[in-house]
Amino acid sequence: MQILDGKKLSKKIEEYVAFETKELKSATGRVPGLAVILVGNDPASHAYVGMKKKACDRVGFYSVTHEMPENISQEAIEETIKMMNQNPNIDGILIQLPLPAHIDTTKLLELVAPEKDVDGFHPFNVGRLTTGLDGFVPCTPLGVMELLSEYDIDVKGKNCCVVGASNIVGKPMAALLLNANATVEVCHIFTDDLKKHTLNADMIFVGAGVINLIKEDMVKEGAVIVDIGINRAENGKLVGDVDFENVSKKCSYITPVPGGVGPMTIAMLLSNTLKAAKLHVKEEA
Ligand code: GUN
């Protein structure tokens, strides 16, 4: 069994992004800029945004976080997005999810200029992804594909089982795998007999938010296991959706939590923001 080391690869990608940022700065005088919208007091969201901001600082990006109270109005967030769409120093706009219940999330995501949509959540970019066109791809599944590529794991013709069908992870993960010629099954909360599906899979991609959802008896010998879950266990430790201790004895490759997919998500946010900045520079030329 080999560990898919996302921490190591994310450092390599950060070094590349930092280098490219320096080059861009010396050629154009500007650096990539990321605006983050953070609403309310959810501790996990604050922790994620903190990590994203630190990563921006490490690679030399400009970044700004718009922190808003839980009871902020829809209109006030919309105004901020419109401002960021117009701001030439901002290349990427990220709305940290989830948002409070009174906010219309879909409407906000659709308001982000598609060319600044570094999270890849705008229907324009979702459509480009499903049709196999270039665009912005959600950071977590994009990070998974980079990690597989780093270890020369080809998904072509493989039976891939995606567990969890969220817009952020499961659906774009399935689209990327399909674009790379895998045979893809998507399981979700209403799937009958999950084990039947996972046992047939050469590769399992799980992002369901359920501790120990994938157990040893649900995994084929030699399968590749990608754990996209992040959960807080009772003892306070971060754990994924896979019973790592037992499943790791049976599989060929596995991502640890932490240190697997998580750092790759942040690395891809940097990479997408750099891509947006380069596109904007080209447009201005
Ligand atoms: N909430 C959980 N994951 C994500 C993500 O990748 N992007 C944003 N914006 N919010 C999230």
mmCIF file of C-alpha atoms and ligand atoms in Angstrom:
data_model
loop_
_atom_site.group_PDB
_atom_site.id
_atom_site.type_symbol
_atom_site.label_atom_id
_atom_site.label_comp_id
_atom_site.label_asym_id
_atom_site.label_seq_id
_atom_site.Cartn_x
_atom_site.Cartn_y
_atom_site.Cartn_z
ATOM 1 C CA MET A 1 0.000 0.000 0.000
ATOM 2 C CA GLN A 2 1.262 3.448 -0.912
ATOM 3 C CA ILE A 3 0.177 6.765 0.566
ATOM 4 C CA LEU A 4 -0.963 9.477 -1.864
ATOM 5 C CA ASP A 5 0.837 12.387 -0.239
ATOM 6 C CA GLY A 6 -1.183 15.540 -0.902
ATOM 7 C CA LYS A 7 0.871 17.588 1.500
ATOM 8 C CA LYS A 8 4.061 16.942 -0.441
ATOM 9 C CA LEU A 9 2.487 17.583 -3.869
ATOM 10 C CA SER A 10 0.723 20.733 -2.653
ATOM 11 C CA LYS A 11 4.106 22.162 -1.584
ATOM 12 C CA LYS A 12 5.506 21.480 -5.043
ATOM 13 C CA ILE A 13 2.525 23.236 -6.653
ATOM 14 C CA GLU A 14 2.848 26.181 -4.267
ATOM 15 C CA GLU A 15 6.496 26.574 -5.275
ATOM 16 C CA TYR A 16 5.455 26.642 -8.921
ATOM 17 C CA VAL A 17 2.672 29.193 -8.265
ATOM 18 C CA ALA A 18 5.053 31.394 -6.231
ATOM 19 C CA PHE A 19 7.592 31.297 -9.087
ATOM 20 C CA GLU A 20 4.958 32.170 -11.695
ATOM 21 C CA THR A 21 3.643 34.976 -9.472
ATOM 22 C CA LYS A 22 7.124 36.525 -9.340
ATOM 23 C CA GLU A 23 7.412 36.259 -13.121
ATOM 24 C CA LEU A 24 3.995 37.855 -13.610
ATOM 25 C CA LYS A 25 4.894 40.655 -11.241
ATOM 26 C CA SER A 26 8.152 41.467 -12.987
ATOM 27 C CA ALA A 27 6.468 41.344 -16.418
ATOM 28 C CA THR A 28 3.299 43.298 -15.598
ATOM 29 C CA GLY A 29 3.723 44.911 -12.182
ATOM 30 C CA ARG A 30 0.698 43.096 -10.817
ATOM 31 C CA VAL A 31 0.122 39.957 -8.751
ATOM 32 C CA PRO A 32 -2.894 37.611 -8.697
ATOM 33 C CA GLY A 33 -5.646 38.845 -6.358
ATOM 34 C CA LEU A 34 -8.234 36.756 -4.498
ATOM 35 C CA ALA A 35 -11.350 38.095 -2.718
ATOM 36 C CA VAL A 36 -13.038 35.826 -0.177
ATOM 37 C CA ILE A 37 -16.557 36.370 1.139
ATOM 38 C CA LEU A 38 -17.072 34.864 4.578
ATOM 39 C CA VAL A 39 -20.478 35.101 6.252
ATOM 40 C CA GLY A 40 -21.288 34.249 9.864
ATOM 41 C CA ASN A 41 -19.396 32.460 12.625
ATOM 42 C CA ASP A 42 -19.073 28.854 11.468
ATOM 43 C CA PRO A 43 -15.715 27.776 13.000
ATOM 44 C CA ALA A 44 -14.891 25.370 10.150
ATOM 45 C CA SER A 45 -15.480 28.071 7.520
ATOM 46 C CA HIS A 46 -13.299 30.507 9.470
ATOM 47 C CA ALA A 47 -10.562 27.872 9.722
ATOM 48 C CA TYR A 48 -10.703 27.116 5.969
ATOM 49 C CA VAL A 49 -10.639 30.803 5.019
ATOM 50 C CA GLY A 50 -7.700 31.352 7.394
ATOM 51 C CA MET A 51 -5.770 28.576 5.640
ATOM 52 C CA LYS A 52 -6.611 29.986 2.199
ATOM 53 C CA LYS A 53 -5.434 33.463 3.225
ATOM 54 C CA LYS A 54 -2.146 32.102 4.597
ATOM 55 C CA ALA A 55 -1.572 30.171 1.379
ATOM 56 C CA CYS A 56 -2.135 33.362 -0.655
ATOM 57 C CA ASP A 57 0.436 35.153 1.510
ATOM 58 C CA ARG A 58 2.969 32.334 1.057
ATOM 59 C CA VAL A 59 2.880 32.541 -2.756
ATOM 60 C CA GLY A 60 2.798 36.360 -2.956
ATOM 61 C CA PHE A 61 -0.858 36.898 -3.952
ATOM 62 C CA TYR A 62 -2.901 39.912 -2.946
ATOM 63 C CA SER A 63 -5.923 38.750 -0.939
ATOM 64 C CA VAL A 64 -8.803 40.346 0.865
ATOM 65 C CA THR A 65 -11.440 38.734 3.094
ATOM 66 C CA HIS A 66 -14.883 40.353 3.347
ATOM 67 C CA GLU A 67 -16.160 39.155 6.711
ATOM 68 C CA MET A 68 -19.890 39.652 7.142
ATOM 69 C CA PRO A 69 -22.211 39.025 10.102
ATOM 70 C CA GLU A 70 -24.650 36.079 10.144
ATOM 71 C CA ASN A 71 -27.664 38.420 9.676
ATOM 72 C CA ILE A 72 -26.283 40.255 6.629
ATOM 73 C CA SER A 73 -28.797 40.872 3.839
ATOM 74 C CA GLN A 74 -28.742 39.193 0.438
ATOM 75 C CA GLU A 75 -28.456 42.625 -1.195
ATOM 76 C CA ALA A 76 -25.351 43.584 0.807
ATOM 77 C CA ILE A 77 -23.522 40.422 -0.302
ATOM 78 C CA GLU A 78 -24.651 41.015 -3.890
ATOM 79 C CA GLU A 79 -23.219 44.536 -3.784
ATOM 80 C CA THR A 80 -19.870 43.209 -2.559
ATOM 81 C CA ILE A 81 -19.752 40.625 -5.365
ATOM 82 C CA LYS A 82 -20.566 43.292 -7.964
ATOM 83 C CA MET A 83 -17.752 45.465 -6.586
ATOM 84 C CA MET A 84 -15.299 42.566 -6.764
ATOM 85 C CA ASN A 85 -16.417 41.770 -10.332
ATOM 86 C CA GLN A 86 -15.426 45.338 -11.291
ATOM 87 C CA ASN A 87 -12.212 45.538 -9.247
ATOM 88 C CA PRO A 88 -9.173 45.130 -11.569
ATOM 89 C CA ASN A 89 -6.960 44.000 -8.659
ATOM 90 C CA ILE A 90 -9.206 40.997 -8.051
ATOM 91 C CA ASP A 91 -8.772 37.973 -10.328
ATOM 92 C CA GLY A 92 -10.662 35.407 -8.264
ATOM 93 C CA ILE A 93 -13.796 35.573 -6.101
ATOM 94 C CA LEU A 94 -14.592 32.843 -3.585
ATOM 95 C CA ILE A 95 -17.795 32.661 -1.556
ATOM 96 C CA GLN A 96 -17.114 30.356 1.380
ATOM 97 C CA LEU A 97 -19.968 27.853 1.714
ATOM 98 C CA PRO A 98 -22.275 27.053 3.402
ATOM 99 C CA LEU A 99 -24.115 30.372 3.748
ATOM 100 C CA PRO A 100 -26.861 31.098 6.313
ATOM 101 C CA ALA A 101 -30.335 29.726 5.466
ATOM 102 C CA HIS A 102 -31.865 33.133 4.598
ATOM 103 C CA ILE A 103 -29.334 33.664 1.796
ATOM 104 C CA ASP A 104 -30.022 32.544 -1.784
ATOM 105 C CA THR A 105 -26.697 30.810 -2.482
ATOM 106 C CA THR A 106 -27.472 29.942 -6.113
ATOM 107 C CA LYS A 107 -28.217 33.561 -6.950
ATOM 108 C CA LEU A 108 -24.894 34.685 -5.429
ATOM 109 C CA LEU A 109 -22.881 32.019 -7.238
ATOM 110 C CA GLU A 110 -24.489 33.102 -10.517
ATOM 111 C CA LEU A 111 -23.552 36.716 -9.854
ATOM 112 C CA VAL A 112 -19.797 35.985 -9.750
ATOM 113 C CA ALA A 113 -18.197 36.869 -13.105
ATOM 114 C CA PRO A 114 -17.440 33.460 -14.707
ATOM 115 C CA GLU A 115 -13.866 34.554 -15.511
ATOM 116 C CA LYS A 116 -13.290 35.237 -11.777
ATOM 117 C CA ASP A 117 -15.048 32.056 -10.614
ATOM 118 C CA VAL A 118 -11.968 30.307 -9.207
ATOM 119 C CA ASP A 119 -14.163 27.839 -7.276
ATOM 120 C CA GLY A 120 -15.804 26.696 -10.524
ATOM 121 C CA PHE A 121 -19.296 26.868 -9.036
ATOM 122 C CA HIS A 122 -20.927 29.182 -11.637
ATOM 123 C CA PRO A 123 -23.293 27.261 -13.976
ATOM 124 C CA PHE A 124 -21.218 28.585 -16.909
ATOM 125 C CA ASN A 125 -18.128 26.747 -15.645
ATOM 126 C CA VAL A 126 -20.154 23.716 -14.528
ATOM 127 C CA GLY A 127 -21.471 23.483 -18.104
ATOM 128 C CA ARG A 128 -17.992 23.784 -19.569
ATOM 129 C CA LEU A 129 -16.742 21.027 -17.264
ATOM 130 C CA THR A 130 -19.543 18.609 -18.186
ATOM 131 C CA THR A 131 -18.982 19.245 -21.894
ATOM 132 C CA GLY A 132 -15.220 18.756 -21.491
ATOM 133 C CA LEU A 133 -14.296 22.369 -22.311
ATOM 134 C CA ASP A 134 -11.629 24.416 -20.557
ATOM 135 C CA GLY A 135 -12.875 26.558 -17.678
ATOM 136 C CA PHE A 136 -12.599 26.775 -13.907
ATOM 137 C CA VAL A 137 -12.935 23.411 -12.173
ATOM 138 C CA PRO A 138 -13.861 23.029 -8.465
ATOM 139 C CA CYS A 139 -10.662 22.865 -6.415
ATOM 140 C CA THR A 140 -11.204 19.641 -4.472
ATOM 141 C CA PRO A 141 -11.921 17.254 -7.373
ATOM 142 C CA LEU A 142 -9.292 19.029 -9.482
ATOM 143 C CA GLY A 143 -6.790 18.395 -6.679
ATOM 144 C CA VAL A 144 -7.729 14.709 -6.659
ATOM 145 C CA MET A 145 -7.000 14.419 -10.391
ATOM 146 C CA GLU A 146 -3.605 16.141 -9.905
ATOM 147 C CA LEU A 147 -2.751 13.771 -7.082
ATOM 148 C CA LEU A 148 -3.605 10.690 -9.187
ATOM 149 C CA SER A 149 -1.563 12.076 -12.064
ATOM 150 C CA GLU A 150 1.457 12.673 -9.802
ATOM 151 C CA TYR A 151 1.464 8.964 -8.933
ATOM 152 C CA ASP A 152 0.839 7.922 -12.578
ATOM 153 C CA ILE A 153 -2.535 6.434 -11.726
ATOM 154 C CA ASP A 154 -4.600 6.337 -14.916
ATOM 155 C CA VAL A 155 -8.384 6.214 -14.528
ATOM 156 C CA LYS A 156 -9.059 5.331 -18.179
ATOM 157 C CA GLY A 157 -11.332 2.300 -18.407
ATOM 158 C CA LYS A 158 -11.355 1.859 -14.620
ATOM 159 C CA ASN A 159 -14.523 1.309 -12.591
ATOM 160 C CA CYS A 160 -14.710 4.423 -10.452
ATOM 161 C CA CYS A 161 -17.247 4.699 -7.649
ATOM 162 C CA VAL A 162 -17.929 8.240 -6.409
ATOM 163 C CA VAL A 163 -19.683 8.259 -3.033
ATOM 164 C CA GLY A 164 -21.470 11.541 -2.323
ATOM 165 C CA ALA A 165 -23.179 13.693 -4.961
ATOM 166 C CA SER A 166 -22.623 17.273 -3.811
ATOM 167 C CA ASN A 167 -22.168 20.155 -6.265
ATOM 168 C CA ILE A 168 -18.791 20.939 -4.648
ATOM 169 C CA VAL A 169 -17.248 17.461 -4.691
ATOM 170 C CA GLY A 170 -19.182 14.439 -5.984
ATOM 171 C CA LYS A 171 -20.728 15.797 -9.181
ATOM 172 C CA PRO A 172 -17.609 17.585 -10.501
ATOM 173 C CA MET A 173 -15.486 14.575 -9.429
ATOM 174 C CA ALA A 174 -17.711 12.317 -11.551
ATOM 175 C CA ALA A 175 -17.495 14.747 -14.501
ATOM 176 C CA LEU A 176 -13.678 14.869 -14.358
ATOM 177 C CA LEU A 177 -13.413 11.079 -14.177
ATOM 178 C CA LEU A 178 -15.807 10.681 -17.085
ATOM 179 C CA ASN A 179 -13.830 13.245 -19.121
ATOM 180 C CA ALA A 180 -10.738 11.121 -18.407
ATOM 181 C CA ASN A 181 -12.543 8.042 -19.818
ATOM 182 C CA ALA A 182 -13.302 6.226 -16.571
ATOM 183 C CA THR A 183 -16.500 4.229 -16.089
ATOM 184 C CA VAL A 184 -18.237 6.209 -13.372
ATOM 185 C CA GLU A 185 -20.898 5.320 -10.828
ATOM 186 C CA VAL A 186 -22.222 7.945 -8.419
ATOM 187 C CA CYS A 187 -23.642 6.699 -5.118
ATOM 188 C CA HIS A 188 -25.447 8.896 -2.626
ATOM 189 C CA ILE A 189 -27.619 8.920 0.447
ATOM 190 C CA PHE A 190 -30.484 7.112 -1.327
ATOM 191 C CA THR A 191 -28.271 4.428 -2.884
ATOM 192 C CA ASP A 192 -29.437 0.945 -1.966
ATOM 193 C CA ASP A 193 -26.640 -1.409 -0.848
ATOM 194 C CA LEU A 194 -23.596 0.885 -1.086
ATOM 195 C CA LYS A 195 -21.278 -2.084 -0.517
ATOM 196 C CA LYS A 196 -22.413 -3.778 -3.739
ATOM 197 C CA HIS A 197 -21.205 -0.726 -5.674
ATOM 198 C CA THR A 198 -17.946 -0.061 -3.805
ATOM 199 C CA LEU A 199 -16.888 -3.739 -3.950
ATOM 200 C CA ASN A 200 -17.014 -3.611 -7.733
ATOM 201 C CA ALA A 201 -14.840 -0.489 -7.923
ATOM 202 C CA ASP A 202 -11.184 -0.240 -8.953
ATOM 203 C CA MET A 203 -11.166 3.209 -7.385
ATOM 204 C CA ILE A 204 -13.372 4.760 -4.698
ATOM 205 C CA PHE A 205 -13.751 8.524 -4.241
ATOM 206 C CA VAL A 206 -15.664 9.286 -1.072
ATOM 207 C CA GLY A 207 -16.816 12.691 0.107
ATOM 208 C CA ALA A 208 -19.929 12.038 2.150
ATOM 209 C CA GLY A 209 -19.051 13.494 5.544
ATOM 210 C CA VAL A 210 -19.651 10.223 7.407
ATOM 211 C CA ILE A 211 -16.937 8.807 9.674
ATOM 212 C CA ASN A 212 -15.982 5.187 8.803
ATOM 213 C CA LEU A 213 -18.498 5.004 5.944
ATOM 214 C CA ILE A 214 -16.056 2.896 3.879
ATOM 215 C CA LYS A 215 -14.971 -0.221 5.743
ATOM 216 C CA GLU A 216 -12.577 -3.034 4.871
ATOM 217 C CA ASP A 217 -15.305 -5.436 3.705
ATOM 218 C CA MET A 218 -16.584 -2.847 1.199
ATOM 219 C CA VAL A 219 -13.288 -2.568 -0.693
ATOM 220 C CA LYS A 220 -11.871 -4.777 -3.438
ATOM 221 C CA GLU A 221 -8.312 -6.050 -2.920
ATOM 222 C CA GLY A 222 -5.842 -3.595 -4.517
ATOM 223 C CA ALA A 223 -8.341 -0.758 -5.013
ATOM 224 C CA VAL A 224 -7.312 2.919 -5.017
ATOM 225 C CA ILE A 225 -8.971 4.840 -2.177
ATOM 226 C CA VAL A 226 -9.420 8.617 -2.269
ATOM 227 C CA ASP A 227 -10.847 9.981 0.962
ATOM 228 C CA ILE A 228 -12.359 13.436 0.475
ATOM 229 C CA GLY A 229 -14.140 13.530 3.841
ATOM 230 C CA ILE A 230 -13.128 15.845 6.656
ATOM 231 C CA ASN A 231 -14.809 15.077 9.973
ATOM 232 C CA ARG A 232 -14.039 15.883 13.579
ATOM 233 C CA ALA A 233 -13.924 12.652 15.617
ATOM 234 C CA GLU A 234 -15.108 12.492 19.244
ATOM 235 C CA ASN A 235 -11.489 12.718 20.443
ATOM 236 C CA GLY A 236 -11.114 16.006 18.500
ATOM 237 C CA LYS A 237 -8.933 14.521 15.745
ATOM 238 C CA LEU A 238 -9.578 15.151 12.036
ATOM 239 C CA VAL A 239 -10.657 11.982 10.226
ATOM 240 C CA GLY A 240 -12.013 11.159 6.782
ATOM 241 C CA ASP A 241 -14.877 8.951 5.594
ATOM 242 C CA VAL A 242 -12.707 5.819 5.336
ATOM 243 C CA ASP A 243 -11.723 3.407 8.116
ATOM 244 C CA PHE A 244 -8.075 4.104 7.312
ATOM 245 C CA GLU A 245 -6.483 1.604 9.666
ATOM 246 C CA ASN A 246 -8.257 -1.429 8.216
ATOM 247 C CA VAL A 247 -8.862 -0.329 4.613
ATOM 248 C CA SER A 248 -5.191 0.636 4.154
ATOM 249 C CA LYS A 249 -4.195 -3.045 4.637
ATOM 250 C CA LYS A 250 -6.235 -4.030 1.609
ATOM 251 C CA CYS A 251 -5.806 -1.268 -0.976
ATOM 252 C CA SER A 252 -2.986 -0.331 -3.378
ATOM 253 C CA TYR A 253 -3.072 3.452 -2.773
ATOM 254 C CA ILE A 254 -4.860 5.598 -0.197
ATOM 255 C CA THR A 255 -5.052 9.288 0.747
ATOM 256 C CA PRO A 256 -4.580 10.048 4.444
ATOM 257 C CA VAL A 257 -6.712 12.557 6.385
ATOM 258 C CA PRO A 258 -5.207 15.006 7.124
ATOM 259 C CA GLY A 259 -2.463 15.398 4.503
ATOM 260 C CA GLY A 260 -4.229 13.931 1.468
ATOM 261 C CA VAL A 261 -6.893 15.764 -0.491
ATOM 262 C CA GLY A 262 -7.218 18.760 1.912
ATOM 263 C CA PRO A 263 -3.907 20.483 1.043
ATOM 264 C CA MET A 264 -4.574 19.804 -2.650
ATOM 265 C CA THR A 265 -7.811 21.825 -2.470
ATOM 266 C CA ILE A 266 -5.873 24.895 -1.354
ATOM 267 C CA ALA A 267 -3.122 24.322 -3.917
ATOM 268 C CA MET A 268 -5.760 24.196 -6.681
ATOM 269 C CA LEU A 269 -7.338 27.427 -5.446
ATOM 270 C CA LEU A 270 -3.932 29.084 -5.881
ATOM 271 C CA SER A 271 -3.501 27.479 -9.281
ATOM 272 C CA ASN A 272 -6.982 28.566 -10.441
ATOM 273 C CA THR A 273 -6.370 32.124 -9.218
ATOM 274 C CA LEU A 274 -3.056 32.273 -11.080
ATOM 275 C CA LYS A 275 -4.846 30.983 -14.186
ATOM 276 C CA ALA A 276 -7.494 33.716 -13.823
ATOM 277 C CA ALA A 277 -4.817 36.396 -13.388
ATOM 278 C CA LYS A 278 -2.975 35.236 -16.518
ATOM 279 C CA LEU A 279 -6.240 35.331 -18.494
ATOM 280 C CA HIS A 280 -6.984 38.848 -17.256
ATOM 281 C CA VAL A 281 -3.491 40.039 -18.168
ATOM 282 C CA LYS A 282 -3.925 38.599 -21.652
ATOM 283 C CA GLU A 283 -7.314 40.316 -22.063
ATOM 284 C CA GLU A 284 -5.870 43.673 -20.982
ATOM 285 C CA ALA A 285 -2.940 43.414 -23.427
HETATM 286 N N1 GUN B 1 -17.042 24.860 1.586
HETATM 287 C C1 GUN B 1 -16.551 23.599 1.643
HETATM 288 N N2 GUN B 1 -15.688 23.397 0.619
HETATM 289 C C2 GUN B 1 -15.649 24.537 -0.081
HETATM 290 C C3 GUN B 1 -14.938 24.944 -1.253
HETATM 291 O O1 GUN B 1 -14.159 24.205 -1.877
HETATM 292 N N3 GUN B 1 -15.151 26.210 -1.651
HETATM 293 C C4 GUN B 1 -16.003 27.038 -1.006
HETATM 294 N N4 GUN B 1 -16.168 28.251 -1.483
HETATM 295 N N5 GUN B 1 -16.668 26.696 0.074
HETATM 296 C C5 GUN B 1 -16.491 25.452 0.523
#
